[in-house]
Amino acid sequence: MSNLIRDTFEAGNGIFRMIPNFIPIKFGKPGRRLKLHPDDYFKLGADSGTIMERWICAMKGARAKNPKIPDLGYSYVLAENGEKFLLCDAVKELKETLIGEELQKTYGAFPVYAKFFDYETPLYFHFHPRTEIAGKVGCEAKPECYYFPPQLNPHGGERPSTYFGFHAGVTKEEVRDCIAHFADYDTHVTSLSQAFDLEVGTGWYVPAGVLHAPGSLLTYEPQWCTDLNCVLENVVCGEVFGERYLTDIVPEGEENPADYILNALDWEANFEPDFKEKYFRKPVELPKTQEGLTEKWVCYGNEYIASKEVTIQPGKEILLKDHAAYGCICVQGFGSFGTFHAEAVNMMRVGDQTCDEFFVGKARAQEGVRIRNDSAVEPMVFLQHFGPDNTFYTEQEK
């Protein structure tokens, strides 16, 4: 395996071509914007659920285990000879050669990944606990970012708006009452919150500990490599969620789950008076460096994760340079990416290979990846996600 990993890395000149990584979900309705063939949404088994997520360059598996898919959530690299190996194994083998000294020394891993989640209906009102809570059940905190790519949002779904935090004046007693009666009746917990309409081509940052009920746009979500929720909403669009969704963060033996969950929330952040001003993210365009290249930060303003949207104009060839290793996916157009052919998906079948997803090692990122747009008329667009060694803040945030 060591030779296969090193040979593949060398053949790709510091770039890995990735294999699509689909995740079935047992709740909600699919938005059908993942570019999957209509017959393939249950391709991983009807009892496993409907495919509603695609994970991009993921080093950790899904927390919800599936005996039929033991490697669920792990991303694989495609070798030249058609074999495959796990991206996490490549990091173990190549270490700082792949991800750089800072990430290797601090995490021993590439600690973030991205996903597309594609739900026709909104998600439940939930939060991801901070490190001191998540660590008690063997997980980490999960800060996350959202971006709503125009290329994958031909329709908005049933509710393209997201609830965040609490209204001013909401009391802990009101919230505790919703938690305590989770299994008894529809608590209408989102009546304690405020919803914001989602705008295609913009995004949000959501810190750990903050309640949110994501709306029904297809969402590009760069996030920390963990997968732990606490769900406070028990009925969503008529679908009932069991108590295990509420208590997943509660350690065994905890005598008072309701108070434990109540105290796990970040109360200050959930009452942020200028929530949109603080966490809403409009794209920030970088200064022009090359003809035909536009770079925009679309996820930024935090110490964990960042993401760029990169656009190459028709017929142009550019050299894309970055400070750190990254995962990326092509969402529009076709051409070349380093030594590889690259093209956005129009329609794919589960089990077939695509040419849209790549992982770029740090040295290659710094030297630059040559990208050529072979279309005469259409832009070529990539989304990149970075870890904490390549974050970005606006002057205001600094």
Coordinates of C-alpha atoms in Angstrom, one line a residue:
M1 CA 0.0 0.0 0.0
S2 CA 2.9 2.4 0.8
N3 CA 4.3 2.1 -2.7
L4 CA 0.8 2.5 -4.3
I5 CA 0.2 5.7 -2.3
R6 CA 3.6 7.2 -3.1
D7 CA 3.5 6.2 -6.8
T8 CA 0.0 7.7 -7.2
F9 CA 1.1 11.0 -5.5
E10 CA 4.2 11.2 -7.7
A11 CA 2.2 10.4 -10.9
G12 CA -0.3 13.1 -10.0
N13 CA 2.5 15.6 -9.3
G14 CA 1.2 16.2 -5.8
I15 CA -2.5 15.9 -6.6
F16 CA -4.9 13.0 -5.9
R17 CA -8.0 12.3 -7.9
M18 CA -10.8 11.4 -5.6
I19 CA -13.7 8.9 -5.9
P20 CA -17.2 10.2 -5.3
N21 CA -18.3 9.5 -1.7
F22 CA -22.1 9.3 -1.2
I23 CA -24.0 9.2 2.1
P24 CA -27.5 7.7 2.5
I25 CA -29.8 9.3 5.0
K26 CA -32.8 7.7 6.7
F27 CA -34.9 10.9 7.2
G28 CA -36.0 13.9 5.1
K29 CA -36.6 14.1 1.4
P30 CA -34.0 14.3 -1.3
G31 CA -33.7 17.6 -3.2
R32 CA -32.4 15.8 -6.3
R33 CA -29.7 18.4 -7.0
L34 CA -26.6 16.2 -6.6
K35 CA -26.6 15.4 -10.3
L36 CA -27.3 11.7 -9.6
H37 CA -29.3 9.6 -12.1
P38 CA -32.9 9.5 -10.9
D39 CA -32.7 5.7 -10.4
D40 CA -29.7 5.9 -8.1
Y41 CA -31.0 7.6 -5.0
F42 CA -31.5 4.3 -3.2
K43 CA -28.5 2.6 -4.9
L44 CA -26.8 2.0 -1.5
G45 CA -29.8 -0.1 -0.3
A46 CA -33.3 1.0 0.4
D47 CA -32.9 0.1 4.1
S48 CA -29.8 2.4 4.3
G49 CA -31.8 5.4 3.3
T50 CA -31.8 7.9 0.4
I51 CA -28.6 9.4 -0.9
M52 CA -28.8 13.1 0.1
E53 CA -25.1 13.9 0.8
R54 CA -21.8 13.8 -1.0
W55 CA -18.7 14.1 1.2
I56 CA -15.6 15.7 -0.4
C57 CA -12.1 14.6 0.7
A58 CA -13.3 13.2 4.1
M59 CA -10.8 11.5 6.4
K60 CA -13.3 10.2 8.9
G61 CA -16.2 7.9 8.6
A62 CA -19.8 8.7 9.4
R63 CA -20.7 8.4 13.1
A64 CA -24.0 6.6 12.3
K65 CA -22.7 3.1 11.5
N66 CA -24.0 1.0 8.7
P67 CA -23.1 -2.7 8.8
K68 CA -23.6 -3.0 5.0
I69 CA -21.2 -0.1 4.4
P70 CA -18.4 -0.3 7.0
D71 CA -16.4 2.4 5.3
L72 CA -19.3 4.8 5.1
G73 CA -18.1 8.4 4.9
Y74 CA -14.4 7.7 4.2
S75 CA -13.1 9.2 0.9
Y76 CA -10.9 7.1 -1.4
V77 CA -8.2 8.1 -3.8
L78 CA -8.2 6.6 -7.3
A79 CA -4.8 5.2 -8.4
E80 CA -3.6 5.2 -12.1
N81 CA -4.0 1.4 -12.3
G82 CA -7.6 1.5 -11.1
E83 CA -6.9 0.5 -7.5
K84 CA -8.0 2.7 -4.6
F85 CA -6.9 3.6 -1.1
L86 CA -8.2 5.8 1.7
L87 CA -7.2 9.4 1.8
C88 CA -6.6 9.0 5.6
D89 CA -4.1 6.3 4.8
A90 CA -2.4 8.6 2.4
V91 CA -2.0 11.2 5.1
K92 CA -0.6 8.6 7.5
E93 CA 1.9 7.6 4.9
L94 CA 2.9 11.0 3.5
K95 CA 2.4 13.1 6.6
E96 CA 3.8 16.7 6.2
T97 CA 4.7 15.9 2.6
L98 CA 1.0 16.0 1.9
I99 CA -0.6 18.2 4.4
G100 CA 2.3 20.4 5.7
E101 CA 4.2 20.6 9.0
E102 CA 1.6 22.7 10.8
L103 CA -1.4 20.4 10.3
Q104 CA 0.8 17.2 10.8
K105 CA 2.3 18.5 14.1
T106 CA -1.0 19.8 15.5
Y107 CA -3.6 17.3 14.3
G108 CA -1.7 14.5 12.5
A109 CA -4.5 14.7 9.9
F110 CA -6.3 17.0 7.5
P111 CA -8.9 18.0 10.1
V112 CA -11.7 19.3 7.8
Y113 CA -13.8 18.1 4.9
A114 CA -16.6 19.5 2.8
K115 CA -19.9 18.1 1.8
F116 CA -22.9 18.8 -0.4
F117 CA -26.2 18.2 1.5
D118 CA -29.3 18.2 -0.6
Y119 CA -32.6 18.1 1.2
E120 CA -36.0 19.1 -0.2
T121 CA -37.2 19.8 3.3
P122 CA -35.4 21.8 6.0
L123 CA -33.3 20.1 8.6
Y124 CA -34.1 19.9 12.3
F125 CA -33.2 22.6 14.8
H126 CA -30.0 21.3 16.4
F127 CA -26.5 22.2 17.6
H128 CA -23.1 20.7 17.6
P129 CA -21.6 20.8 21.1
R130 CA -18.4 22.5 22.0
T131 CA -15.2 20.5 22.7
E132 CA -15.7 20.1 26.4
I133 CA -19.1 18.4 25.8
A134 CA -18.3 16.5 22.6
G135 CA -15.2 15.0 24.1
K136 CA -17.3 13.2 26.8
V137 CA -18.7 11.0 24.0
G138 CA -15.5 10.6 22.0
C139 CA -16.1 13.4 19.5
E140 CA -14.9 17.0 18.8
A141 CA -16.6 20.3 18.4
K142 CA -18.0 20.9 14.9
P143 CA -17.8 24.5 13.6
E144 CA -19.1 24.6 10.1
C145 CA -19.6 27.0 7.1
Y146 CA -22.3 27.1 4.5
Y147 CA -22.2 28.3 0.9
F148 CA -25.1 28.0 -1.6
P149 CA -23.5 27.5 -5.1
P150 CA -25.6 28.8 -8.0
Q151 CA -24.6 25.8 -10.2
L152 CA -26.4 23.3 -7.9
N153 CA -29.5 25.3 -6.9
P154 CA -32.0 25.2 -9.8
H155 CA -34.8 25.2 -7.2
G156 CA -35.0 26.2 -3.5
G157 CA -36.8 23.3 -2.0
E158 CA -39.7 23.6 0.5
R159 CA -38.2 26.2 2.9
P160 CA -35.1 28.1 1.8
S161 CA -34.6 29.8 5.1
T162 CA -32.7 28.9 8.2
Y163 CA -33.5 29.4 11.9
F164 CA -30.5 30.5 14.0
G165 CA -30.3 30.9 17.8
F166 CA -33.0 32.4 20.0
H167 CA -35.2 35.5 20.0
A168 CA -34.4 38.1 22.7
G169 CA -36.4 37.4 25.8
V170 CA -36.5 33.6 25.5
T171 CA -35.9 32.0 28.9
K172 CA -34.0 28.9 29.8
E173 CA -37.2 27.6 31.3
E174 CA -38.9 27.8 27.9
V175 CA -36.1 25.9 26.3
R176 CA -35.9 23.3 29.0
D177 CA -39.6 22.7 28.7
C178 CA -39.1 21.9 25.0
I179 CA -36.3 19.5 25.9
A180 CA -38.2 17.8 28.7
H181 CA -41.2 17.2 26.5
F182 CA -39.3 16.1 23.4
A183 CA -41.0 12.6 23.4
D184 CA -44.5 13.9 24.4
Y185 CA -45.8 16.3 21.7
D186 CA -44.7 18.7 19.0
T187 CA -42.9 21.4 21.1
H188 CA -42.7 23.9 18.2
V189 CA -39.2 24.9 19.5
T190 CA -38.4 27.0 16.4
S191 CA -41.1 29.5 17.6
L192 CA -38.3 30.5 20.0
S193 CA -36.0 31.2 17.2
Q194 CA -35.6 33.6 14.2
A195 CA -35.4 32.6 10.5
F196 CA -33.3 34.2 7.8
D197 CA -34.0 33.8 4.1
L198 CA -31.1 32.1 2.3
E199 CA -29.4 33.8 -0.7
V200 CA -27.8 31.8 -3.5
G201 CA -24.2 32.7 -3.9
T202 CA -23.7 33.7 -0.3
G203 CA -23.1 31.8 3.0
W204 CA -22.9 31.6 6.8
Y205 CA -20.5 30.6 9.5
V206 CA -22.0 28.5 12.4
P207 CA -19.9 28.1 15.5
A208 CA -20.2 25.0 17.8
G209 CA -22.9 25.4 20.4
V210 CA -25.2 27.5 18.2
L211 CA -28.7 26.2 17.3
H212 CA -29.6 26.1 13.6
A213 CA -32.2 24.5 11.4
P214 CA -30.7 24.6 7.9
G215 CA -33.0 25.5 5.0
S216 CA -33.7 23.6 1.8
L217 CA -31.1 25.0 -0.6
L218 CA -28.4 22.6 -1.7
T219 CA -25.5 23.5 0.6
Y220 CA -21.8 23.3 0.3
E221 CA -20.6 22.8 3.8
P222 CA -16.9 22.8 4.8
Q223 CA -16.7 21.6 8.4
W224 CA -14.6 20.1 11.1
C225 CA -14.0 16.3 10.8
T226 CA -16.6 15.2 13.3
D227 CA -20.3 14.3 13.2
L228 CA -22.2 14.9 16.5
N229 CA -25.6 16.5 16.8
C230 CA -28.1 17.4 19.5
V231 CA -31.5 17.8 18.0
L232 CA -34.1 20.0 19.8
E233 CA -36.8 19.9 17.2
N234 CA -38.9 16.7 17.4
V235 CA -41.3 17.3 14.4
V236 CA -40.1 18.7 11.1
C237 CA -42.6 19.0 8.2
G238 CA -44.7 16.3 9.8
E239 CA -41.7 13.9 10.2
V240 CA -41.2 12.7 13.8
F241 CA -37.7 12.3 15.3
G242 CA -37.1 9.9 18.2
E243 CA -35.4 10.7 21.5
R244 CA -32.1 9.3 20.4
Y245 CA -31.6 12.4 18.2
L246 CA -31.9 14.6 21.3
T247 CA -29.7 12.5 23.7
D248 CA -26.8 11.6 21.4
I249 CA -24.5 14.0 23.2
V250 CA -25.4 12.8 26.7
P251 CA -22.8 10.5 28.4
E252 CA -24.0 7.2 29.8
G253 CA -25.0 7.4 33.4
E254 CA -26.0 11.1 33.2
E255 CA -29.0 11.4 35.7
N256 CA -30.5 14.7 34.4
P257 CA -30.3 14.7 30.5
A258 CA -32.5 17.8 30.1
D259 CA -30.3 20.0 32.3
Y260 CA -27.2 18.5 30.8
I261 CA -28.4 19.4 27.2
L262 CA -29.5 22.9 28.4
N263 CA -26.1 23.6 29.8
A264 CA -24.3 22.3 26.7
L265 CA -25.7 25.2 24.6
D266 CA -23.6 28.3 24.1
W267 CA -26.1 30.8 25.5
E268 CA -24.2 33.9 24.7
A269 CA -23.8 33.0 21.0
N270 CA -27.5 31.9 20.7
F271 CA -28.6 35.3 21.8
E272 CA -26.2 37.3 19.6
P273 CA -28.2 40.5 18.9
D274 CA -26.7 41.1 15.4
F275 CA -26.6 37.5 14.3
K276 CA -26.7 38.2 10.6
E277 CA -24.1 40.9 10.8
K278 CA -21.7 38.6 12.7
Y279 CA -22.2 35.3 10.9
F280 CA -23.6 36.0 7.4
R281 CA -20.9 35.7 4.7
K282 CA -21.0 37.6 1.4
P283 CA -18.2 36.5 -1.1
V284 CA -15.0 38.6 -0.8
E285 CA -13.1 38.9 -4.0
L286 CA -9.3 38.7 -4.0
P287 CA -7.2 41.2 -6.0
K288 CA -6.7 40.2 -9.6
T289 CA -3.4 38.4 -10.3
Q290 CA -4.0 36.8 -13.7
E291 CA -6.1 37.5 -16.7
G292 CA -9.2 35.2 -16.7
L293 CA -8.9 34.3 -13.0
T294 CA -11.4 35.3 -10.3
E295 CA -11.0 34.1 -6.7
K296 CA -13.5 34.8 -3.9
W297 CA -13.5 33.8 -0.3
V298 CA -16.9 32.3 0.4
C299 CA -16.3 30.8 3.8
Y300 CA -14.1 32.8 6.2
G301 CA -14.0 34.7 9.5
N302 CA -13.1 31.8 11.8
E303 CA -10.0 30.0 13.0
Y304 CA -11.0 26.6 11.7
I305 CA -12.1 26.5 8.1
A306 CA -12.0 28.5 4.9
S307 CA -13.3 28.1 1.4
K308 CA -12.7 29.8 -2.0
E309 CA -14.7 29.9 -5.2
V310 CA -12.3 29.9 -8.2
T311 CA -13.5 30.9 -11.6
I312 CA -11.5 30.6 -14.9
Q313 CA -12.9 32.3 -17.9
P314 CA -13.5 30.4 -21.2
G315 CA -10.4 29.5 -23.1
K316 CA -8.0 30.8 -20.4
E317 CA -5.2 29.0 -18.6
I318 CA -4.1 30.1 -15.2
L319 CA -1.7 29.0 -12.4
L320 CA -3.6 28.7 -9.1
K321 CA -1.4 29.2 -6.1
D322 CA -2.4 28.7 -2.4
H323 CA -0.6 28.6 0.9
A324 CA -1.9 25.3 2.1
A325 CA -3.2 21.8 1.1
Y326 CA -6.8 21.7 0.1
G327 CA -9.7 19.6 -1.2
C328 CA -11.7 20.8 -4.2
I329 CA -14.5 20.1 -6.5
C330 CA -15.4 21.4 -10.0
V331 CA -19.0 22.6 -10.2
Q332 CA -19.0 24.1 -13.6
G333 CA -17.2 23.6 -16.9
F334 CA -14.4 21.4 -18.2
G335 CA -10.7 21.4 -19.0
S336 CA -7.6 20.3 -17.1
F337 CA -6.5 20.4 -13.5
G338 CA -2.8 19.8 -13.2
T339 CA -2.1 16.5 -15.0
F340 CA -5.8 15.5 -14.8
H341 CA -8.8 16.0 -17.0
A342 CA -11.4 17.8 -15.0
E343 CA -15.1 18.4 -15.6
A344 CA -18.2 19.2 -13.6
V345 CA -20.8 16.4 -13.5
N346 CA -24.0 16.7 -15.6
M347 CA -25.3 13.3 -14.4
M348 CA -23.5 10.4 -12.6
R349 CA -24.3 6.9 -11.6
V350 CA -23.4 5.6 -8.1
G351 CA -20.2 3.5 -8.6
D352 CA -19.0 5.3 -11.6
Q353 CA -15.9 7.5 -11.5
T354 CA -16.0 11.3 -12.1
C355 CA -13.4 13.9 -12.9
D356 CA -14.5 16.6 -10.6
E357 CA -12.9 16.0 -7.2
F358 CA -9.2 16.4 -6.2
F359 CA -7.0 16.7 -3.1
V360 CA -3.9 19.0 -3.6
G361 CA -0.8 18.6 -1.4
K362 CA 0.8 21.6 0.3
A363 CA 3.9 21.8 -1.9
R364 CA 1.9 21.6 -5.1
A365 CA -0.6 24.2 -3.8
Q366 CA 2.3 26.6 -3.1
E367 CA 4.0 25.9 -6.4
G368 CA 0.7 26.3 -8.2
V369 CA -1.8 24.1 -10.1
R370 CA -2.1 24.8 -13.8
I371 CA -5.8 24.9 -14.8
R372 CA -7.1 25.3 -18.3
N373 CA -10.7 26.0 -19.3
D374 CA -11.3 24.2 -22.5
S375 CA -14.8 25.6 -23.1
A376 CA -15.2 28.4 -25.7
V377 CA -18.2 29.9 -23.9
E378 CA -18.6 28.6 -20.3
P379 CA -16.7 29.5 -17.1
M380 CA -14.9 26.8 -15.2
V381 CA -15.6 26.9 -11.4
F382 CA -14.0 25.2 -8.5
L383 CA -14.8 25.2 -4.8
Q384 CA -11.8 24.7 -2.5
H385 CA -11.8 24.0 1.3
F386 CA -8.9 24.6 3.6
G387 CA -8.1 23.8 7.2
P388 CA -6.9 26.1 10.0
D389 CA -3.5 26.7 8.4
N390 CA -5.1 28.9 5.7
T391 CA -7.9 30.9 7.3
F392 CA -9.0 34.3 6.1
Y393 CA -10.5 37.4 7.9
T394 CA -11.8 40.6 6.5
E395 CA -10.3 43.9 7.8
Q396 CA -13.4 44.4 9.9
E397 CA -13.1 41.0 11.5
K398 CA -9.4 41.6 12.3

